[in-house]
Amino acid sequence: MAHSSLEDKIQQVGNPVDMLRNVPVGPYVFPIASEFTNWRDEQESWRNTAVFFDQSYHMTDHYIEGPDVIRLLSDLAVNSFKNFGRNKAKQFVVCNYDGYVIGDAIVFGLEEHKVNIVNRPVAGNWVEFHATTGGYDVTVDRDDRSLANLKQRKGYRYQVQGPNALRVLEAATGETLPDIKFFNMGEIRIAGRAVRVLRHGMAGAPGLELFGPMEEGEEIKAAILEAGKDFGLLQGGAKAYSTVAHESGWIPSEMPAIYSGDKMKSYREWLRADGFEANASLGGSFVSENIEDYYLTPWDLGYGHIVKFDHDFIGREALEKLKHEPHRKKVTLSWNNDDVTRIFSTLFETGDRAKFLDIPASHYATLPYDMVLQNGNMVGISCYPIYTSNFRRWISLAMIDENASGLGSEVTIRWGEPDGGSAKPLVERHVQTDVRATVGPCPISETARENYKSYG
């Protein structure tokens, strides 16, 4: 049966949890080559030399322009837009009326009255909805990710990161790079072309994000790769890219807090049934019939420090109350080597198997929610398990109760789905198993922890 909106689809299925747990899609797709050399060397390149990532295809760009653009962003964002403008960038976090996170993105200040919101489309969709229905004097130019876009993308977007990244880019420009502060933007020239750049860090490694018109992208890429030959620059493929956020401590997709509540109904009716929110698969060992049990606060996601009550925004009243309640803390979990080896060993045994650990990133659903237990009690959620060659271990990001989050604390991750697994095609029949894990800092990278302290 065809559905016209997200709300229509939910009403047909009856429960948003059932809808999402059985969506027949897997993890978020990065439509680039899986490997250019091998994912182990590509992972290690952002620690030891430099890596080039092509981000031109997997993210949605919302270009918002007009005299009300800052007012629009400020009315929606938990963080402040004081002193924001051209050549500024920031993490952009939006919540529903009850203070639960809808999504996050990076917002780029392109011009005084023009911004670009970049990420998975969730936060940008919320902005677009209000831009088109809220009476704001702005226009929206949406450029969908390539898998949902029949046209050529408007712009290229590259990352050059690692200890040699700035040397690579100086070789590509033929001059000293301008001094750009962290999460500010500037301009350089490569192959005779003007290139906008964001001073960034990924997985704790220094570097720049570069962007410009798509028709100039291949020329810019070729010049950077040529310049990088003397500095150990490697292209990073989809396998390596699917693991990079974890060392930075960034959770790529949270459950959008949009599937319930009368105040959100008009938004669900606006969202398309074939859009991201209606087709993001939910997976993992944590199962609840109540969709709101999957919602997260800014504090759960490590964004509490950027919540500012210096402006009115959707969710402010609720967040002022939530601020004084207990919160989960974002941590990195290091998985026990023996337990990981035991999971792999079931591939060679007859009888029941554990859920397959796909290496290097075992992401079989868009929204992974695995239970974290301590002394038999659920104390949080683990998500996005990966193997990192830089730390030579399996890790996952987690949000756990503060009283269980002490560094070095022992917890247990329940790996696999109940009752043999859901109907998602990437879920084979399996049995759940428990994996011991140790609580560590988030981000796991010390450099990233220092760089991101005041970020937002």
Tab-separated table of C-alpha atoms in Angstrom:
chain	number	residue	atom	x	y	z
A	1	MET	CA	0.000	0.000	0.000
A	2	ALA	CA	1.370	3.422	-0.951
A	3	HIS	CA	1.845	6.007	1.783
A	4	SER	CA	2.055	9.734	1.227
A	5	SER	CA	3.607	10.796	4.539
A	6	LEU	CA	5.452	9.487	7.567
A	7	GLU	CA	2.280	9.920	9.631
A	8	ASP	CA	0.306	7.906	7.091
A	9	LYS	CA	2.868	5.102	7.251
A	10	ILE	CA	2.872	5.017	11.067
A	11	GLN	CA	-0.915	4.858	11.178
A	12	GLN	CA	-0.924	1.980	8.696
A	13	VAL	CA	1.634	-0.065	10.677
A	14	GLY	CA	0.243	0.944	14.071
A	15	ASN	CA	3.459	1.402	16.047
A	16	PRO	CA	6.569	3.330	14.936
A	17	VAL	CA	8.837	0.819	16.703
A	18	ASP	CA	7.425	-2.047	14.647
A	19	MET	CA	7.736	0.072	11.512
A	20	LEU	CA	11.409	0.903	12.099
A	21	ARG	CA	12.536	-2.497	13.382
A	22	ASN	CA	11.369	-4.162	10.194
A	23	VAL	CA	12.399	-1.568	7.623
A	24	PRO	CA	14.141	-3.609	4.891
A	25	VAL	CA	17.258	-1.436	4.717
A	26	GLY	CA	20.584	-1.681	6.455
A	27	PRO	CA	23.090	0.903	7.642
A	28	TYR	CA	23.586	4.352	6.172
A	29	VAL	CA	25.347	4.059	2.806
A	30	PHE	CA	28.557	5.853	1.786
A	31	PRO	CA	28.535	5.644	-2.038
A	32	ILE	CA	32.267	5.591	-2.661
A	33	ALA	CA	34.702	2.727	-3.247
A	34	SER	CA	34.843	0.429	-0.221
A	35	GLU	CA	38.666	0.535	-0.170
A	36	PHE	CA	41.306	2.309	-2.229
A	37	THR	CA	44.193	0.399	-0.661
A	38	ASN	CA	43.002	-1.516	2.396
A	39	TRP	CA	40.913	-0.262	5.298
A	40	ARG	CA	43.597	-1.012	7.914
A	41	ASP	CA	46.154	1.293	6.290
A	42	GLU	CA	43.441	3.813	5.519
A	43	GLN	CA	42.403	3.919	9.194
A	44	GLU	CA	45.994	4.303	10.321
A	45	SER	CA	46.709	7.047	7.789
A	46	TRP	CA	44.723	9.654	9.731
A	47	ARG	CA	46.971	8.896	12.717
A	48	ASN	CA	50.319	8.481	11.008
A	49	THR	CA	50.336	10.413	7.715
A	50	ALA	CA	47.173	11.828	6.097
A	51	VAL	CA	43.878	10.664	4.636
A	52	PHE	CA	41.674	12.072	1.867
A	53	PHE	CA	37.930	11.455	2.226
A	54	ASP	CA	35.414	12.302	-0.480
A	55	GLN	CA	32.210	13.373	1.310
A	56	SER	CA	30.505	14.712	-1.811
A	57	TYR	CA	27.773	12.108	-2.071
A	58	HIS	CA	26.417	10.790	1.225
A	59	MET	CA	25.169	13.917	2.991
A	60	THR	CA	22.208	16.188	2.269
A	61	ASP	CA	22.822	19.926	1.891
A	62	HIS	CA	20.152	22.456	2.824
A	63	TYR	CA	21.058	25.949	1.573
A	64	ILE	CA	18.978	28.515	3.495
A	65	GLU	CA	19.144	32.149	2.394
A	66	GLY	CA	17.349	35.353	3.362
A	67	PRO	CA	17.186	38.114	5.958
A	68	ASP	CA	15.500	35.834	8.536
A	69	VAL	CA	17.993	32.985	8.326
A	70	ILE	CA	19.683	33.588	11.691
A	71	ARG	CA	16.344	34.125	13.411
A	72	LEU	CA	15.116	30.832	11.963
A	73	LEU	CA	18.166	28.919	13.179
A	74	SER	CA	18.032	30.560	16.599
A	75	ASP	CA	14.332	29.702	17.001
A	76	LEU	CA	15.153	26.013	16.516
A	77	ALA	CA	18.673	25.407	17.841
A	78	VAL	CA	19.550	24.588	21.453
A	79	ASN	CA	22.835	26.413	20.961
A	80	SER	CA	23.325	30.154	20.623
A	81	PHE	CA	23.763	31.987	17.327
A	82	LYS	CA	25.243	35.122	18.847
A	83	ASN	CA	28.325	36.180	16.869
A	84	PHE	CA	27.539	33.673	14.120
A	85	GLY	CA	27.991	34.796	10.525
A	86	ARG	CA	30.124	34.490	7.438
A	87	ASN	CA	33.055	32.069	7.748
A	88	LYS	CA	31.750	30.626	11.019
A	89	ALA	CA	30.598	27.045	11.540
A	90	LYS	CA	29.052	25.199	14.455
A	91	GLN	CA	27.366	22.027	15.564
A	92	PHE	CA	23.637	22.545	15.115
A	93	VAL	CA	21.344	20.622	17.485
A	94	VAL	CA	17.541	20.742	17.353
A	95	CYS	CA	15.008	19.276	19.781
A	96	ASN	CA	11.299	18.600	19.873
A	97	TYR	CA	8.904	20.387	22.222
A	98	ASP	CA	9.717	17.943	25.035
A	99	GLY	CA	13.466	18.554	24.860
A	100	TYR	CA	14.471	15.374	23.028
A	101	VAL	CA	16.900	15.543	20.139
A	102	ILE	CA	15.523	15.474	16.602
A	103	GLY	CA	18.928	15.633	14.953
A	104	ASP	CA	22.232	17.418	14.598
A	105	ALA	CA	24.302	18.751	11.727
A	106	ILE	CA	27.067	21.188	10.899
A	107	VAL	CA	25.882	24.639	9.840
A	108	PHE	CA	28.242	26.670	7.650
A	109	GLY	CA	27.966	30.451	7.523
A	110	LEU	CA	28.534	31.001	3.808
A	111	GLU	CA	27.482	34.654	3.674
A	112	GLU	CA	25.814	37.143	6.009
A	113	HIS	CA	22.338	35.814	5.137
A	114	LYS	CA	23.171	32.388	3.715
A	115	VAL	CA	23.981	29.130	5.470
A	116	ASN	CA	24.465	25.515	4.519
A	117	ILE	CA	23.242	22.720	6.815
A	118	VAL	CA	25.151	19.480	6.161
A	119	ASN	CA	24.592	15.946	7.451
A	120	ARG	CA	22.035	13.195	7.255
A	121	PRO	CA	18.860	15.076	6.371
A	122	VAL	CA	17.080	14.983	9.760
A	123	ALA	CA	18.048	18.374	11.243
A	124	GLY	CA	17.878	20.060	7.844
A	125	ASN	CA	14.375	18.681	7.269
A	126	TRP	CA	13.193	20.225	10.552
A	127	VAL	CA	14.604	23.586	9.446
A	128	GLU	CA	13.083	23.280	5.985
A	129	PHE	CA	9.663	22.531	7.499
A	130	HIS	CA	9.731	25.688	9.618
A	131	ALA	CA	11.274	27.760	6.827
A	132	THR	CA	8.377	26.903	4.517
A	133	THR	CA	5.532	26.934	7.043
A	134	GLY	CA	6.612	29.449	9.688
A	135	GLY	CA	6.442	32.735	7.809
A	136	TYR	CA	10.211	33.308	7.680
A	137	ASP	CA	11.672	35.471	4.915
A	138	VAL	CA	14.035	32.796	3.594
A	139	THR	CA	14.352	30.460	0.650
A	140	VAL	CA	15.426	26.813	0.813
A	141	ASP	CA	17.532	25.098	-1.836
A	142	ARG	CA	17.732	21.409	-1.027
A	143	ASP	CA	20.441	19.188	-2.500
A	144	ASP	CA	19.715	15.592	-1.517
A	145	ARG	CA	22.405	12.974	-1.011
A	146	SER	CA	23.217	11.153	-4.223
A	147	LEU	CA	21.162	8.027	-3.459
A	148	ALA	CA	18.019	10.190	-3.300
A	149	ASN	CA	19.004	12.638	-6.031
A	150	LEU	CA	18.605	12.252	-9.784
A	151	LYS	CA	20.664	15.383	-10.470
A	152	GLN	CA	24.357	16.108	-10.147
A	153	ARG	CA	25.275	17.289	-6.666
A	154	LYS	CA	25.827	21.044	-6.374
A	155	GLY	CA	29.140	20.839	-4.607
A	156	TYR	CA	32.119	18.682	-3.772
A	157	ARG	CA	33.182	18.201	-0.163
A	158	TYR	CA	36.550	16.747	0.821
A	159	GLN	CA	38.376	16.078	4.071
A	160	VAL	CA	42.154	16.056	4.356
A	161	GLN	CA	43.130	14.967	7.857
A	162	GLY	CA	46.165	13.678	9.712
A	163	PRO	CA	49.545	14.869	10.973
A	164	ASN	CA	50.719	15.589	7.405
A	165	ALA	CA	47.425	17.121	6.233
A	166	LEU	CA	48.513	20.742	6.361
A	167	ARG	CA	51.785	19.929	4.598
A	168	VAL	CA	49.817	18.181	1.838
A	169	LEU	CA	47.583	21.210	1.376
A	170	GLU	CA	50.492	23.646	1.413
A	171	ALA	CA	52.081	21.584	-1.353
A	172	ALA	CA	48.795	21.675	-3.267
A	173	THR	CA	48.436	25.448	-2.875
A	174	GLY	CA	52.119	26.271	-3.308
A	175	GLU	CA	51.995	28.677	-0.362
A	176	THR	CA	51.649	28.896	3.393
A	177	LEU	CA	48.116	28.199	4.569
A	178	PRO	CA	46.207	31.018	6.279
A	179	ASP	CA	45.874	30.847	10.050
A	180	ILE	CA	42.271	29.704	10.540
A	181	LYS	CA	40.919	29.059	14.020
A	182	PHE	CA	39.207	25.763	14.852
A	183	PHE	CA	35.715	25.601	13.339
A	184	ASN	CA	36.204	28.812	11.418
A	185	MET	CA	36.438	29.077	7.646
A	186	GLY	CA	38.685	30.733	5.111
A	187	GLU	CA	39.780	30.449	1.503
A	188	ILE	CA	42.756	28.911	-0.291
A	189	ARG	CA	43.599	28.358	-3.961
A	190	ILE	CA	44.267	24.965	-5.553
A	191	ALA	CA	44.796	24.431	-9.273
A	192	GLY	CA	43.989	28.098	-9.763
A	193	ARG	CA	40.563	27.664	-8.184
A	194	ALA	CA	39.161	29.355	-5.071
A	195	VAL	CA	38.389	26.727	-2.412
A	196	ARG	CA	36.418	27.413	0.778
A	197	VAL	CA	37.835	25.557	3.784
A	198	LEU	CA	36.751	24.734	7.314
A	199	ARG	CA	39.405	24.218	10.003
A	200	HIS	CA	38.366	20.917	11.411
A	201	GLY	CA	39.586	17.793	13.147
A	202	MET	CA	38.402	14.260	12.567
A	203	ALA	CA	39.284	11.371	14.867
A	204	GLY	CA	41.472	13.875	16.668
A	205	ALA	CA	43.605	14.522	13.613
A	206	PRO	CA	44.214	18.074	12.335
A	207	GLY	CA	43.142	19.121	8.886
A	208	LEU	CA	40.716	20.985	6.680
A	209	GLU	CA	37.348	20.349	5.083
A	210	LEU	CA	37.263	21.734	1.544
A	211	PHE	CA	34.217	22.535	-0.582
A	212	GLY	CA	33.234	24.259	-3.792
A	213	PRO	CA	31.284	23.803	-7.056
A	214	MET	CA	30.988	20.177	-8.172
A	215	GLU	CA	32.258	20.957	-11.681
A	216	GLU	CA	35.629	21.903	-10.155
A	217	GLY	CA	35.781	18.917	-7.820
A	218	GLU	CA	37.756	16.427	-9.899
A	219	GLU	CA	40.429	19.020	-10.707
A	220	ILE	CA	40.809	19.900	-7.031
A	221	LYS	CA	40.919	16.248	-5.986
A	222	ALA	CA	43.585	15.398	-8.560
A	223	ALA	CA	45.800	18.268	-7.388
A	224	ILE	CA	45.506	17.236	-3.733
A	225	LEU	CA	46.242	13.569	-4.427
A	226	GLU	CA	49.254	14.497	-6.532
A	227	ALA	CA	50.567	16.808	-3.800
A	228	GLY	CA	50.031	14.101	-1.197
A	229	LYS	CA	52.247	11.484	-2.820
A	230	ASP	CA	55.317	12.692	-0.931
A	231	PHE	CA	53.495	12.786	2.422
A	232	GLY	CA	51.870	9.368	2.629
A	233	LEU	CA	48.385	10.591	1.741
A	234	LEU	CA	45.895	7.748	1.236
A	235	GLN	CA	42.380	7.904	-0.100
A	236	GLY	CA	39.904	6.575	2.442
A	237	GLY	CA	37.122	4.300	1.262
A	238	ALA	CA	33.676	3.583	2.661
A	239	LYS	CA	34.934	0.923	5.070
A	240	ALA	CA	37.411	3.252	6.754
A	241	TYR	CA	35.008	6.198	6.626
A	242	SER	CA	32.339	4.180	8.439
A	243	THR	CA	34.692	3.980	11.454
A	244	VAL	CA	36.087	7.510	11.666
A	245	ALA	CA	33.328	9.114	13.766
A	246	HIS	CA	33.854	6.694	16.621
A	247	GLU	CA	37.369	7.844	17.449
A	248	SER	CA	35.977	11.400	17.466
A	249	GLY	CA	33.180	10.330	19.805
A	250	TRP	CA	30.393	11.435	17.460
A	251	ILE	CA	27.208	9.370	17.249
A	252	PRO	CA	26.219	9.474	13.560
A	253	SER	CA	22.459	8.914	13.958
A	254	GLU	CA	20.255	9.305	16.994
A	255	MET	CA	16.609	8.276	16.976
A	256	PRO	CA	14.782	11.405	15.701
A	257	ALA	CA	12.322	12.421	18.426
A	258	ILE	CA	9.474	12.960	15.982
A	259	TYR	CA	7.398	9.775	15.948
A	260	SER	CA	5.004	10.657	18.785
A	261	GLY	CA	3.142	13.627	20.235
A	262	ASP	CA	0.326	15.760	18.902
A	263	LYS	CA	2.599	18.799	18.528
A	264	MET	CA	4.776	16.864	16.088
A	265	LYS	CA	1.875	15.514	14.009
A	266	SER	CA	1.914	18.296	11.423
A	267	TYR	CA	5.621	17.633	10.881
A	268	ARG	CA	5.041	13.902	10.419
A	269	GLU	CA	2.352	14.767	7.878
A	270	TRP	CA	4.851	17.008	6.060
A	271	LEU	CA	7.615	14.377	5.941
A	272	ARG	CA	7.463	12.026	2.965
A	273	ALA	CA	6.854	8.312	3.384
A	274	ASP	CA	9.906	7.600	1.206
A	275	GLY	CA	12.180	9.893	3.230
A	276	PHE	CA	14.962	9.086	5.667
A	277	GLU	CA	12.841	9.269	8.827
A	278	ALA	CA	10.300	6.760	7.501
A	279	ASN	CA	12.973	4.313	6.331
A	280	ALA	CA	15.716	4.384	8.951
A	281	SER	CA	16.040	0.864	10.313
A	282	LEU	CA	16.121	0.255	14.066
A	283	GLY	CA	18.223	-2.616	15.365
A	284	GLY	CA	19.884	-4.035	18.430
A	285	SER	CA	19.143	-5.861	21.652
A	286	PHE	CA	17.150	-3.052	23.263
A	287	VAL	CA	13.481	-3.471	22.386
A	288	SER	CA	10.607	-1.412	23.746
A	289	GLU	CA	7.083	-0.965	22.416
A	290	ASN	CA	7.294	2.727	23.397
A	291	ILE	CA	9.160	4.782	20.792
A	292	GLU	CA	9.885	7.470	23.373
A	293	ASP	CA	12.163	5.053	25.235
A	294	TYR	CA	14.580	5.510	22.308
A	295	TYR	CA	14.604	9.316	22.469
A	296	LEU	CA	17.742	11.051	23.738
A	297	THR	CA	18.509	14.367	25.392
A	298	PRO	CA	21.391	16.673	24.435
A	299	TRP	CA	23.177	15.564	27.611
A	300	ASP	CA	22.921	11.885	26.614
A	301	LEU	CA	24.702	12.704	23.350
A	302	GLY	CA	27.394	14.858	24.957
A	303	TYR	CA	25.849	18.138	23.778
A	304	GLY	CA	24.848	19.461	27.192
A	305	HIS	CA	27.647	22.031	27.157
A	306	ILE	CA	26.271	23.711	24.028
A	307	VAL	CA	22.712	24.138	25.351
A	308	LYS	CA	22.292	27.878	25.922
A	309	PHE	CA	19.259	29.498	27.509
A	310	ASP	CA	20.104	32.956	26.170
A	311	HIS	CA	17.386	32.730	23.505
A	312	ASP	CA	13.918	31.275	22.988
A	313	PHE	CA	13.786	28.047	20.980
A	314	ILE	CA	11.583	25.003	20.575
A	315	GLY	CA	12.157	22.741	23.573
A	316	ARG	CA	13.683	25.380	25.837
A	317	GLU	CA	11.120	25.074	28.639
A	318	ALA	CA	11.459	21.300	28.723
A	319	LEU	CA	15.267	21.453	28.648
A	320	GLU	CA	15.335	23.897	31.552
A	321	LYS	CA	13.591	21.194	33.598
A	322	LEU	CA	15.636	18.297	32.211
A	323	LYS	CA	18.861	20.136	33.020
A	324	HIS	CA	18.474	19.329	36.716
A	325	GLU	CA	17.627	15.651	36.227
A	326	PRO	CA	20.143	12.771	36.093
A	327	HIS	CA	21.691	12.262	32.658
A	328	ARG	CA	23.489	9.521	30.884
A	329	LYS	CA	27.123	10.114	30.004
A	330	LYS	CA	28.670	9.427	26.603
A	331	VAL	CA	31.622	7.033	26.876
A	332	THR	CA	33.716	4.712	24.736
A	333	LEU	CA	33.418	1.008	25.492
A	334	SER	CA	36.398	-1.257	24.796
A	335	TRP	CA	35.160	-4.770	24.076
A	336	ASN	CA	36.762	-7.777	25.734
A	337	ASN	CA	39.078	-9.508	23.256
A	338	ASP	CA	38.163	-13.028	24.398
A	339	ASP	CA	34.444	-12.341	24.036
A	340	VAL	CA	34.924	-10.869	20.552
A	341	THR	CA	36.986	-13.921	19.557
A	342	ARG	CA	34.216	-16.167	20.911
A	343	ILE	CA	31.661	-14.401	18.664
A	344	PHE	CA	33.822	-15.040	15.611
A	345	SER	CA	34.393	-18.654	16.652
A	346	THR	CA	30.670	-19.419	16.299
A	347	LEU	CA	31.117	-19.023	12.529
A	348	PHE	CA	33.019	-22.330	12.577
A	349	GLU	CA	30.709	-24.276	14.875
A	350	THR	CA	27.542	-26.203	14.250
A	351	GLY	CA	24.385	-25.037	15.955
A	352	ASP	CA	23.539	-21.533	17.105
A	353	ARG	CA	25.627	-18.575	15.929
A	354	ALA	CA	26.123	-15.167	17.487
A	355	LYS	CA	25.144	-12.114	15.435
A	356	PHE	CA	27.852	-11.630	12.816
A	357	LEU	CA	30.412	-8.925	13.550
A	358	ASP	CA	31.097	-7.322	10.185
A	359	ILE	CA	34.622	-5.915	10.194
A	360	PRO	CA	35.596	-3.095	10.484
A	361	ALA	CA	32.108	-1.660	11.152
A	362	SER	CA	29.307	-3.897	12.369
A	363	HIS	CA	26.424	-1.569	11.554
A	364	TYR	CA	23.491	-3.648	10.366
A	365	ALA	CA	20.839	-0.998	11.090
A	366	THR	CA	20.652	2.767	10.673
A	367	LEU	CA	19.787	3.245	14.352
A	368	PRO	CA	21.612	0.651	16.513
A	369	TYR	CA	20.476	0.335	20.126
A	370	ASP	CA	22.199	-2.401	22.169
A	371	MET	CA	21.624	-2.834	25.893
A	372	VAL	CA	24.430	-2.076	28.351
A	373	LEU	CA	24.128	-3.981	31.635
A	374	GLN	CA	25.840	-3.776	35.000
A	375	ASN	CA	25.076	-6.282	37.751
A	376	GLY	CA	22.162	-7.521	35.678
A	377	ASN	CA	20.519	-4.095	35.358
A	378	MET	CA	20.267	-2.025	32.187
A	379	VAL	CA	22.386	1.109	32.598
A	380	GLY	CA	22.493	2.435	29.059
A	381	ILE	CA	22.775	2.022	25.300
A	382	SER	CA	25.727	0.942	23.121
A	383	CYS	CA	25.839	1.798	19.427
A	384	TYR	CA	28.030	1.601	16.315
A	385	PRO	CA	30.589	-1.108	17.187
A	386	ILE	CA	33.759	-0.976	15.109
A	387	TYR	CA	37.226	-2.428	14.975
A	388	THR	CA	39.897	0.278	15.028
A	389	SER	CA	43.343	-0.586	13.743
A	390	ASN	CA	44.672	2.509	15.504
A	391	PHE	CA	43.800	1.110	18.931
A	392	ARG	CA	43.809	-2.582	17.895
A	393	ARG	CA	40.473	-3.367	19.515
A	394	TRP	CA	36.720	-3.384	19.076
A	395	ILE	CA	35.003	-0.321	20.509
A	396	SER	CA	31.534	1.156	20.554
A	397	LEU	CA	30.051	4.447	21.646
A	398	ALA	CA	27.669	4.305	24.582
A	399	MET	CA	25.412	6.456	26.724
A	400	ILE	CA	25.261	5.088	30.252
A	401	ASP	CA	24.020	6.162	33.666
A	402	GLU	CA	26.454	8.427	35.487
A	403	ASN	CA	26.833	6.005	38.406
A	404	ALA	CA	28.074	3.335	35.970
A	405	SER	CA	30.288	5.606	33.875
A	406	GLY	CA	33.477	5.736	35.920
A	407	LEU	CA	36.590	5.195	33.806
A	408	GLY	CA	37.655	1.568	34.073
A	409	SER	CA	34.212	0.361	35.147
A	410	GLU	CA	33.162	-3.041	33.852
A	411	VAL	CA	29.866	-3.409	31.992
A	412	THR	CA	28.271	-5.938	29.669
A	413	ILE	CA	26.922	-5.347	26.165
A	414	ARG	CA	24.095	-7.600	24.990
A	415	TRP	CA	24.950	-8.276	21.356
A	416	GLY	CA	22.280	-9.453	18.931
A	417	GLU	CA	18.531	-9.154	18.654
A	418	PRO	CA	15.996	-11.151	20.722
A	419	ASP	CA	13.929	-14.065	19.434
A	420	GLY	CA	16.389	-15.000	16.713
A	421	GLY	CA	16.459	-11.554	15.135
A	422	SER	CA	14.129	-9.155	13.335
A	423	ALA	CA	12.929	-9.348	9.724
A	424	LYS	CA	15.621	-6.996	8.391
A	425	PRO	CA	17.447	-8.677	5.474
A	426	LEU	CA	20.882	-8.072	7.038
A	427	VAL	CA	19.858	-9.970	10.186
A	428	GLU	CA	20.568	-13.693	9.970
A	429	ARG	CA	19.099	-16.117	12.521
A	430	HIS	CA	21.256	-15.934	15.627
A	431	VAL	CA	21.279	-16.006	19.413
A	432	GLN	CA	22.112	-13.156	21.719
A	433	THR	CA	25.384	-13.157	23.596
A	434	ASP	CA	26.946	-10.951	26.253
A	435	VAL	CA	30.223	-9.127	25.712
A	436	ARG	CA	32.251	-7.728	28.588
A	437	ALA	CA	33.468	-4.163	28.081
A	438	THR	CA	35.473	-1.510	29.894
A	439	VAL	CA	34.362	2.110	30.182
A	440	GLY	CA	36.775	4.624	28.678
A	441	PRO	CA	36.778	8.327	27.816
A	442	CYS	CA	34.878	9.750	24.871
A	443	PRO	CA	36.313	10.668	22.461
A	444	ILE	CA	38.855	7.882	22.775
A	445	SER	CA	41.322	10.206	21.052
A	446	GLU	CA	42.999	12.548	23.555
A	447	THR	CA	43.532	15.191	20.851
A	448	ALA	CA	39.864	15.121	19.937
A	449	ARG	CA	38.851	15.482	23.599
A	450	GLU	CA	40.934	18.638	23.904
A	451	ASN	CA	39.834	20.157	20.567
A	452	TYR	CA	36.117	19.566	21.064
A	453	LYS	CA	35.793	20.886	24.640
A	454	SER	CA	34.321	24.254	23.746
A	455	TYR	CA	33.014	23.226	20.336
A	456	GLY	CA	29.421	24.314	19.540
